[in-house]
PDB file of C-alpha atoms in Angstrom:
ATOM      1  CA  GLU A   1     281.285  39.840 302.566  1.00 52.00           C
ATOM      2  CA  TYR A   2     284.439  38.665 304.027  1.00 63.00           C
ATOM      3  CA  SER A   3     283.996  41.084 306.845  1.00 74.00           C
ATOM      4  CA  LEU A   4     280.611  39.794 307.507  1.00 70.00           C
ATOM      5  CA  GLU A   5     282.038  36.182 307.576  1.00 71.00           C
ATOM      6  CA  ALA A   6     284.885  37.444 309.688  1.00 76.00           C
ATOM      7  CA  THR A   7     282.570  39.154 312.418  1.00 74.00           C
ATOM      8  CA  VAL A   8     280.205  36.003 312.309  1.00 73.00           C
ATOM      9  CA  GLU A   9     282.956  33.707 312.954  1.00 74.00           C
ATOM     10  CA  LYS A  10     284.305  35.794 315.703  1.00 79.00           C
ATOM     11  CA  LYS A  11     281.036  36.008 317.350  1.00 76.00           C
ATOM     12  CA  ILE A  12     280.357  32.336 317.478  1.00 75.00           C
ATOM     13  CA  LYS A  13     283.591  31.657 319.199  1.00 76.00           C
ATOM     14  CA  GLU A  14     283.075  34.168 321.215  1.00 79.00           C
ATOM     15  CA  PHE A  15     279.700  33.124 322.342  1.00 76.00           C
ATOM     16  CA  LEU A  16     280.657  29.241 322.662  1.00 73.00           C
ATOM     17  CA  ASN A  17     283.358  30.106 324.507  1.00 73.00           C
ATOM     18  CA  SER A  18     281.102  32.255 326.978  1.00 76.00           C
ATOM     19  CA  PRO A  19     279.825  31.130 330.612  1.00 76.00           C
ATOM     20  CA  GLU A  20     276.340  32.165 328.826  1.00 73.00           C
ATOM     21  CA  TYR A  21     276.521  29.384 326.606  1.00 72.00           C
ATOM     22  CA  LYS A  22     275.601  25.958 328.343  1.00 68.00           C
ATOM     23  CA  PRO A  23     276.086  23.206 326.477  1.00 65.00           C
ATOM     24  CA  PRO A  24     273.408  20.847 326.148  1.00 62.00           C
ATOM     25  CA  ALA A  25     273.066  18.027 328.855  1.00 62.00           C
ATOM     26  CA  VAL A  26     274.078  14.892 327.740  1.00 65.00           C
ATOM     27  CA  ALA A  27     272.275  12.039 328.793  1.00 69.00           C
ATOM     28  CA  MET A  28     274.872   9.100 329.419  1.00 82.00           C
ATOM     29  CA  LYS A  29     274.155   6.355 331.534  1.00 90.00           C
ATOM     30  CA  ILE A  30     276.278   3.444 332.916  1.00 95.00           C
ATOM     31  CA  SER A  31     275.776   0.176 331.019  1.00 96.00           C
ATOM     32  CA  CYS A  32     276.821  -3.056 332.364  1.00 97.00           C
ATOM     33  CA  THR A  33     276.984  -6.765 331.521  1.00 97.00           C
ATOM     34  CA  SER A  34     278.345  -9.757 333.527  1.00 98.00           C
ATOM     35  CA  VAL A  35     280.815 -12.108 331.741  1.00 98.00           C
ATOM     36  CA  LYS A  36     281.249 -15.800 333.441  1.00 98.00           C
ATOM     37  CA  GLN A  37     284.018 -17.967 332.486  1.00 98.00           C
ATOM     38  CA  SER A  38     285.224 -21.300 333.692  1.00 98.00           C
ATOM     39  CA  GLY A  39     288.263 -21.878 335.659  1.00 98.00           C
ATOM     40  CA  LYS A  40     289.832 -18.689 337.627  1.00 98.00           C
ATOM     41  CA  PHE A  41     289.716 -15.813 335.040  1.00 98.00           C
ATOM     42  CA  ALA A  42     287.302 -13.657 333.093  1.00 98.00           C
ATOM     43  CA  SER A  43     287.502 -10.895 330.863  1.00 98.00           C
ATOM     44  CA  CYS A  44     285.438  -7.992 329.684  1.00 98.00           C
ATOM     45  CA  PRO A  45     284.888  -7.274 326.054  1.00 97.00           C
ATOM     46  CA  HIS A  46     287.186  -4.252 324.478  1.00 94.00           C
ATOM     47  CA  GLY A  47     286.135  -0.838 325.622  1.00 94.00           C
ATOM     48  CA  MET A  48     284.378  -1.827 328.826  1.00 97.00           C
ATOM     49  CA  SER A  49     285.966  -1.733 332.192  1.00 97.00           C
ATOM     50  CA  VAL A  50     285.749  -4.213 335.277  1.00 98.00           C
ATOM     51  CA  THR A  51     284.111  -2.913 338.083  1.00 98.00           C
ATOM     52  CA  GLY A  52     284.153  -5.842 340.093  1.00 98.00           C
ATOM     53  CA  CYS A  53     284.419  -9.846 340.216  1.00 98.00           C
ATOM     54  CA  ALA A  54     282.754 -12.712 341.353  1.00 98.00           C
ATOM     55  CA  CYS A  55     283.988 -16.208 342.244  1.00 98.00           C
ATOM     56  CA  GLY A  56     282.705 -19.938 342.557  1.00 98.00           C
ATOM     57  CA  TYR A  57     282.742 -21.572 345.957  1.00 97.00           C
ATOM     58  CA  GLY A  58     281.376 -18.508 347.346  1.00 98.00           C
ATOM     59  CA  CYS A  59     285.584 -16.850 347.203  1.00 98.00           C
ATOM     60  CA  GLY A  60     285.712 -13.349 347.557  1.00 98.00           C
ATOM     61  CA  SER A  61     289.340 -12.604 346.773  1.00 98.00           C
ATOM     62  CA  TRP A  62     289.995 -11.202 343.879  1.00 98.00           C
ATOM     63  CA  ASP A  63     292.226  -9.150 341.371  1.00 98.00           C
ATOM     64  CA  ILE A  64     292.499  -7.497 338.259  1.00 98.00           C
ATOM     65  CA  ARG A  65     294.661  -8.824 335.558  1.00 97.00           C
ATOM     66  CA  GLN A  66     296.022  -6.535 332.219  1.00 94.00           C
ATOM     67  CA  GLU A  67     293.186  -4.123 333.151  1.00 92.00           C
ATOM     68  CA  THR A  68     290.114  -6.143 332.060  1.00 95.00           C
ATOM     69  CA  THR A  69     290.768  -9.573 333.342  1.00 98.00           C
ATOM     70  CA  CYS A  70     289.360 -10.961 336.755  1.00 98.00           C
ATOM     71  CA  HIS A  71     291.456 -13.439 338.498  1.00 98.00           C
ATOM     72  CA  CYS A  72     289.652 -15.230 341.530  1.00 98.00           C
ATOM     73  CA  GLN A  73     292.455 -16.289 344.061  1.00 98.00           C
ATOM     74  CA  CYS A  74     290.991 -19.361 345.654  1.00 98.00           C
ATOM     75  CA  PRO A  75     292.416 -22.909 345.282  1.00 97.00           C
ATOM     76  CA  GLY A  76     290.370 -24.845 342.451  1.00 96.00           C
ATOM     77  CA  MET A  77     287.912 -22.080 341.194  1.00 98.00           C
ATOM     78  CA  ASP A  78     285.482 -23.389 338.978  1.00 98.00           C
ATOM     79  CA  TRP A  79     283.806 -20.109 337.736  1.00 98.00           C
ATOM     80  CA  THR A  80     284.977 -16.785 337.365  1.00 98.00           C
ATOM     81  CA  ALA A  81     282.501 -13.771 336.638  1.00 98.00           C
ATOM     82  CA  ALA A  82     283.686  -9.983 335.471  1.00 98.00           C
ATOM     83  CA  ARG A  83     281.346  -7.358 336.007  1.00 98.00           C
ATOM     84  CA  CYS A  84     282.066  -4.839 333.036  1.00 98.00           C
ATOM     85  CA  CYS A  85     280.688  -1.623 332.350  1.00 97.00           C
ATOM     86  CA  GLN A  86     280.844   1.387 330.179  1.00 96.00           C
ATOM     87  CA  VAL A  87     279.155   4.913 329.508  1.00 92.00           C
ATOM     88  CA  ALA A  88     277.059   4.840 326.490  1.00 83.00           C
TER      89      ALA A  88
ATOM     90  CA  GLU B   1     268.209  41.122 305.449  1.00 52.00           C
ATOM     91  CA  TYR B   2     267.355  37.508 304.191  1.00 62.00           C
ATOM     92  CA  SER B   3     270.531  37.239 303.002  1.00 74.00           C
ATOM     93  CA  LEU B   4     272.363  38.332 306.079  1.00 69.00           C
ATOM     94  CA  GLU B   5     270.431  35.699 308.636  1.00 71.00           C
ATOM     95  CA  ALA B   6     270.874  32.994 305.746  1.00 76.00           C
ATOM     96  CA  THR B   7     274.669  33.530 305.949  1.00 74.00           C
ATOM     97  CA  VAL B   8     275.039  33.951 309.423  1.00 73.00           C
ATOM     98  CA  GLU B   9     273.101  30.504 310.027  1.00 74.00           C
ATOM     99  CA  LYS B  10     275.336  28.605 307.260  1.00 79.00           C
ATOM    100  CA  LYS B  11     278.453  29.954 309.035  1.00 76.00           C
ATOM    101  CA  ILE B  12     277.252  28.647 312.507  1.00 75.00           C
ATOM    102  CA  LYS B  13     276.371  25.206 311.416  1.00 75.00           C
ATOM    103  CA  GLU B  14     279.846  25.001 309.567  1.00 78.00           C
ATOM    104  CA  PHE B  15     281.600  26.083 312.388  1.00 75.00           C
ATOM    105  CA  LEU B  16     279.950  23.994 314.900  1.00 73.00           C
ATOM    106  CA  ASN B  17     280.624  20.526 312.736  1.00 72.00           C
ATOM    107  CA  SER B  18     284.277  21.622 312.008  1.00 75.00           C
ATOM    108  CA  PRO B  19     287.305  19.861 313.754  1.00 75.00           C
ATOM    109  CA  GLU B  20     288.367  23.444 314.921  1.00 72.00           C
ATOM    110  CA  TYR B  21     285.144  23.670 317.024  1.00 71.00           C
ATOM    111  CA  LYS B  22     285.805  21.988 320.555  1.00 67.00           C
ATOM    112  CA  PRO B  23     282.674  21.357 322.477  1.00 64.00           C
ATOM    113  CA  PRO B  24     283.304  22.514 326.215  1.00 61.00           C
ATOM    114  CA  ALA B  25     284.555  19.595 328.567  1.00 61.00           C
ATOM    115  CA  VAL B  26     281.410  18.148 330.523  1.00 65.00           C
ATOM    116  CA  ALA B  27     282.174  17.594 334.009  1.00 69.00           C
ATOM    117  CA  MET B  28     280.737  14.060 334.495  1.00 82.00           C
ATOM    118  CA  LYS B  29     281.159  12.134 337.450  1.00 90.00           C
ATOM    119  CA  ILE B  30     280.461   8.492 338.805  1.00 95.00           C
ATOM    120  CA  SER B  31     278.058   8.755 341.539  1.00 96.00           C
ATOM    121  CA  CYS B  32     277.275   5.609 343.467  1.00 97.00           C
ATOM    122  CA  THR B  33     275.729   4.127 346.447  1.00 97.00           C
ATOM    123  CA  SER B  34     274.792   0.990 348.244  1.00 98.00           C
ATOM    124  CA  VAL B  35     271.559  -0.930 348.420  1.00 98.00           C
ATOM    125  CA  LYS B  36     271.564  -3.860 351.352  1.00 98.00           C
ATOM    126  CA  GLN B  37     268.612  -6.016 352.048  1.00 98.00           C
ATOM    127  CA  SER B  38     267.754  -8.905 353.829  1.00 98.00           C
ATOM    128  CA  GLY B  39     268.013 -12.256 352.466  1.00 98.00           C
ATOM    129  CA  LYS B  40     269.850 -12.891 348.704  1.00 98.00           C
ATOM    130  CA  PHE B  41     268.437 -10.340 346.777  1.00 98.00           C
ATOM    131  CA  ALA B  42     268.945  -6.443 346.778  1.00 98.00           C
ATOM    132  CA  SER B  43     268.356  -4.011 344.171  1.00 98.00           C
ATOM    133  CA  CYS B  44     269.435  -1.116 342.839  1.00 98.00           C
ATOM    134  CA  PRO B  45     267.270   2.029 342.352  1.00 97.00           C
ATOM    135  CA  HIS B  46     265.746   2.852 338.898  1.00 95.00           C
ATOM    136  CA  GLY B  47     268.579   4.383 336.726  1.00 94.00           C
ATOM    137  CA  MET B  48     271.455   3.243 338.451  1.00 97.00           C
ATOM    138  CA  SER B  49     273.519   0.124 337.239  1.00 97.00           C
ATOM    139  CA  VAL B  50     274.590  -2.818 339.601  1.00 98.00           C
ATOM    140  CA  THR B  51     278.836  -2.777 339.524  1.00 98.00           C
ATOM    141  CA  GLY B  52     279.156  -5.410 342.259  1.00 98.00           C
ATOM    142  CA  CYS B  53     277.332  -7.136 345.148  1.00 98.00           C
ATOM    143  CA  ALA B  54     278.415  -7.936 348.561  1.00 98.00           C
ATOM    144  CA  CYS B  55     277.244 -11.124 350.525  1.00 98.00           C
ATOM    145  CA  GLY B  56     276.782 -12.310 354.130  1.00 98.00           C
ATOM    146  CA  TYR B  57     278.809 -14.883 355.806  1.00 98.00           C
ATOM    147  CA  GLY B  58     281.836 -13.924 353.863  1.00 98.00           C
ATOM    148  CA  CYS B  59     280.468 -15.113 350.429  1.00 98.00           C
ATOM    149  CA  GLY B  60     281.594 -13.995 347.045  1.00 98.00           C
ATOM    150  CA  SER B  61     279.323 -15.812 344.857  1.00 98.00           C
ATOM    151  CA  TRP B  62     277.051 -13.682 343.156  1.00 98.00           C
ATOM    152  CA  ASP B  63     275.283 -13.020 339.946  1.00 98.00           C
ATOM    153  CA  ILE B  64     273.001 -10.233 338.483  1.00 98.00           C
ATOM    154  CA  ARG B  65     269.601 -10.921 337.869  1.00 97.00           C
ATOM    155  CA  GLN B  66     267.267  -8.859 335.744  1.00 94.00           C
ATOM    156  CA  GLU B  67     269.831  -6.334 334.810  1.00 92.00           C
ATOM    157  CA  THR B  68     269.415  -4.526 338.634  1.00 96.00           C
ATOM    158  CA  THR B  69     269.443  -7.220 341.157  1.00 98.00           C
ATOM    159  CA  CYS B  70     272.250  -8.781 343.250  1.00 98.00           C
ATOM    160  CA  HIS B  71     271.649 -12.132 343.671  1.00 98.00           C
ATOM    161  CA  CYS B  72     274.164 -13.941 346.649  1.00 98.00           C
ATOM    162  CA  GLN B  73     274.293 -17.700 345.726  1.00 98.00           C
ATOM    163  CA  CYS B  74     275.574 -19.238 349.046  1.00 98.00           C
ATOM    164  CA  PRO B  75     272.846 -21.318 351.265  1.00 97.00           C
ATOM    165  CA  GLY B  76     271.258 -19.277 353.751  1.00 96.00           C
ATOM    166  CA  MET B  77     272.506 -15.602 352.861  1.00 98.00           C
ATOM    167  CA  ASP B  78     271.138 -13.424 355.730  1.00 98.00           C
ATOM    168  CA  TRP B  79     271.756 -10.525 353.574  1.00 98.00           C
ATOM    169  CA  THR B  80     273.025  -8.975 350.337  1.00 98.00           C
ATOM    170  CA  ALA B  81     274.215  -5.771 348.945  1.00 98.00           C
ATOM    171  CA  ALA B  82     274.561  -4.039 345.579  1.00 98.00           C
ATOM    172  CA  ARG B  83     276.530  -1.382 344.788  1.00 98.00           C
ATOM    173  CA  CYS B  84     274.529   0.914 342.728  1.00 98.00           C
ATOM    174  CA  CYS B  85     276.377   3.635 340.236  1.00 97.00           C
ATOM    175  CA  GLN B  86     275.283   6.492 337.697  1.00 96.00           C
ATOM    176  CA  VAL B  87     276.959   9.249 335.820  1.00 92.00           C
ATOM    177  CA  ALA B  88     275.677  12.425 336.940  1.00 83.00           C
TER     178      ALA B  88
ATOM    179  CA  GLU C   1     277.569  47.522 312.666  1.00 52.00           C
ATOM    180  CA  TYR C   2     276.052  46.953 316.050  1.00 63.00           C
ATOM    181  CA  SER C   3     272.690  45.480 314.022  1.00 74.00           C
ATOM    182  CA  LEU C   4     274.867  43.202 312.572  1.00 69.00           C
ATOM    183  CA  GLU C   5     276.305  42.051 315.939  1.00 71.00           C
ATOM    184  CA  ALA C   6     273.282  41.432 317.302  1.00 77.00           C
ATOM    185  CA  THR C   7     271.763  39.438 314.443  1.00 74.00           C
ATOM    186  CA  VAL C   8     274.475  37.423 314.695  1.00 73.00           C
ATOM    187  CA  GLU C   9     274.372  36.766 318.451  1.00 74.00           C
ATOM    188  CA  LYS C  10     270.831  35.921 318.175  1.00 79.00           C
ATOM    189  CA  LYS C  11     271.122  33.571 315.455  1.00 76.00           C
ATOM    190  CA  ILE C  12     273.544  31.580 317.138  1.00 75.00           C
ATOM    191  CA  LYS C  13     271.811  31.309 320.401  1.00 75.00           C
ATOM    192  CA  GLU C  14     268.521  30.147 318.524  1.00 78.00           C
ATOM    193  CA  PHE C  15     270.454  27.593 316.511  1.00 76.00           C
ATOM    194  CA  LEU C  16     272.172  26.232 319.420  1.00 73.00           C
ATOM    195  CA  ASN C  17     269.108  26.293 321.204  1.00 72.00           C
ATOM    196  CA  SER C  18     267.189  24.576 318.742  1.00 75.00           C
ATOM    197  CA  PRO C  19     266.881  20.515 318.601  1.00 75.00           C
ATOM    198  CA  GLU C  20     268.205  21.050 315.057  1.00 73.00           C
ATOM    199  CA  TYR C  21     271.651  21.483 316.648  1.00 71.00           C
ATOM    200  CA  LYS C  22     273.246  17.940 317.550  1.00 67.00           C
ATOM    201  CA  PRO C  23     276.328  18.162 319.829  1.00 64.00           C
ATOM    202  CA  PRO C  24     279.316  16.464 318.909  1.00 61.00           C
ATOM    203  CA  ALA C  25     279.125  12.761 320.757  1.00 61.00           C
ATOM    204  CA  VAL C  26     281.479  13.266 323.642  1.00 65.00           C
ATOM    205  CA  ALA C  27     283.946  10.051 323.940  1.00 69.00           C
ATOM    206  CA  MET C  28     283.486   9.385 327.334  1.00 82.00           C
ATOM    207  CA  LYS C  29     285.114   6.163 329.185  1.00 90.00           C
ATOM    208  CA  ILE C  30     285.014   4.501 332.550  1.00 95.00           C
ATOM    209  CA  SER C  31     288.368   4.417 333.734  1.00 96.00           C
ATOM    210  CA  CYS C  32     289.016   1.978 336.760  1.00 97.00           C
ATOM    211  CA  THR C  33     291.804   1.185 338.989  1.00 97.00           C
ATOM    212  CA  SER C  34     292.615  -1.107 341.974  1.00 98.00           C
ATOM    213  CA  VAL C  35     293.914   0.099 345.348  1.00 98.00           C
ATOM    214  CA  LYS C  36     295.128  -2.732 347.770  1.00 98.00           C
ATOM    215  CA  GLN C  37     296.069  -2.195 351.211  1.00 98.00           C
ATOM    216  CA  SER C  38     296.917  -4.113 354.232  1.00 98.00           C
ATOM    217  CA  GLY C  39     294.044  -4.737 356.759  1.00 98.00           C
ATOM    218  CA  LYS C  40     290.289  -4.403 356.466  1.00 98.00           C
ATOM    219  CA  PHE C  41     290.252  -1.025 355.026  1.00 98.00           C
ATOM    220  CA  ALA C  42     291.146   0.489 351.480  1.00 98.00           C
ATOM    221  CA  SER C  43     290.266   4.016 349.972  1.00 98.00           C
ATOM    222  CA  CYS C  44     289.905   5.148 346.628  1.00 98.00           C
ATOM    223  CA  PRO C  45     291.852   8.296 345.289  1.00 97.00           C
ATOM    224  CA  HIS C  46     290.140  11.484 345.546  1.00 95.00           C
ATOM    225  CA  GLY C  47     287.756  12.257 342.756  1.00 94.00           C
ATOM    226  CA  MET C  48     287.348   8.346 341.903  1.00 97.00           C
ATOM    227  CA  SER C  49     283.945   6.414 343.160  1.00 97.00           C
ATOM    228  CA  VAL C  50     284.331   2.737 344.594  1.00 98.00           C
ATOM    229  CA  THR C  51     282.510  -0.160 342.745  1.00 98.00           C
ATOM    230  CA  GLY C  52     283.500  -2.886 344.501  1.00 98.00           C
ATOM    231  CA  CYS C  53     285.746  -4.641 346.596  1.00 98.00           C
ATOM    232  CA  ALA C  54     287.767  -7.738 347.304  1.00 98.00           C
ATOM    233  CA  CYS C  55     289.069  -9.085 350.429  1.00 98.00           C
ATOM    234  CA  GLY C  56     291.608 -11.556 351.706  1.00 98.00           C
ATOM    235  CA  TYR C  57     290.755 -14.930 353.153  1.00 97.00           C
ATOM    236  CA  GLY C  58     288.431 -15.478 350.370  1.00 98.00           C
ATOM    237  CA  CYS C  59     285.647 -13.303 352.307  1.00 98.00           C
ATOM    238  CA  GLY C  60     282.876 -11.460 350.030  1.00 98.00           C
ATOM    239  CA  SER C  61     281.602  -9.579 352.798  1.00 98.00           C
ATOM    240  CA  TRP C  62     282.109  -5.717 352.766  1.00 98.00           C
ATOM    241  CA  ASP C  63     280.579  -2.511 352.656  1.00 98.00           C
ATOM    242  CA  ILE C  64     281.458   1.242 352.158  1.00 98.00           C
ATOM    243  CA  ARG C  65     282.724   3.586 354.624  1.00 97.00           C
ATOM    244  CA  GLN C  66     282.451   7.244 354.161  1.00 94.00           C
ATOM    245  CA  GLU C  67     281.944   7.012 349.930  1.00 92.00           C
ATOM    246  CA  THR C  68     285.160   5.936 349.295  1.00 96.00           C
ATOM    247  CA  THR C  69     286.830   3.328 351.514  1.00 98.00           C
ATOM    248  CA  CYS C  70     286.058  -0.632 351.159  1.00 98.00           C
ATOM    249  CA  HIS C  71     285.545  -2.236 354.315  1.00 98.00           C
ATOM    250  CA  CYS C  72     286.198  -6.339 354.382  1.00 98.00           C
ATOM    251  CA  GLN C  73     283.917  -7.444 357.211  1.00 98.00           C
ATOM    252  CA  CYS C  74     285.451 -10.912 358.332  1.00 98.00           C
ATOM    253  CA  PRO C  75     287.811 -11.465 361.258  1.00 97.00           C
ATOM    254  CA  GLY C  76     291.472 -11.030 361.009  1.00 96.00           C
ATOM    255  CA  MET C  77     291.086  -9.597 357.281  1.00 98.00           C
ATOM    256  CA  ASP C  78     295.004  -9.467 355.918  1.00 98.00           C
ATOM    257  CA  TRP C  79     294.114  -7.142 352.505  1.00 98.00           C
ATOM    258  CA  THR C  80     291.765  -5.095 351.320  1.00 98.00           C
ATOM    259  CA  ALA C  81     291.332  -3.960 347.739  1.00 98.00           C
ATOM    260  CA  ALA C  82     289.130  -1.173 346.430  1.00 98.00           C
ATOM    261  CA  ARG C  83     288.109  -0.976 342.514  1.00 98.00           C
ATOM    262  CA  CYS C  84     287.715   2.432 342.172  1.00 98.00           C
ATOM    263  CA  CYS C  85     286.453   4.091 338.792  1.00 97.00           C
ATOM    264  CA  GLN C  86     286.070   7.598 337.290  1.00 96.00           C
ATOM    265  CA  VAL C  87     284.310   8.768 333.848  1.00 92.00           C
ATOM    266  CA  ALA C  88     287.494  10.389 331.818  1.00 83.00           C
TER     267      ALA C  88
END
């Protein structure tokens, strides 16, 4: 019995690590949402990444603070929006 | 013979569900493309997600409509571009 | 012994290709970084994709050149930033 179990386990590992084994395709999708806040900052929810920012008054100058926060740079920004994405 | 098959099946399931089994790394890549349209809207192809938008006349104010469409907000927009991404 | 090995291998393949087998969830995350360069171009590192661009002087008009480079279109651009993402 022991020899059988050992053989089975060895075989499994060999097969799974062989090029012959093709793991099932994992259907992954990028899922995005927008977060709009008043003022010059907007932050993505935990677990999401900022892929871009939009700003009030037509402003296209922005940078990312602390990985997840959009900062719109023009003076007197009334709103900032972060585009936030994750794989799901 | 039945007992053998049953043992083999049990072993396989145990192993695949154990922390010892490391699934092969799936090489996934973000693939993006741009869609530019005249006017104030631009839409991503089915299956892709909008990660950001660009607008004519230097405008940086935009929002996303119906999940996949960029809307540039400044008056008189001559073109709108959507940045569209997927995992592949 | 040969018959045992063959049976084991056949069983493994059958199971892994059956709907009964659920591959372990692969925890994937979008990881992004910003690249800011002086002038009107900014390029993402190899292996990353551009998801959006930011420009100096409040400019929000940009396009992507050669898949990985942000091009800010307004005259006299002093800086350009690319938002670069990958799945990891």
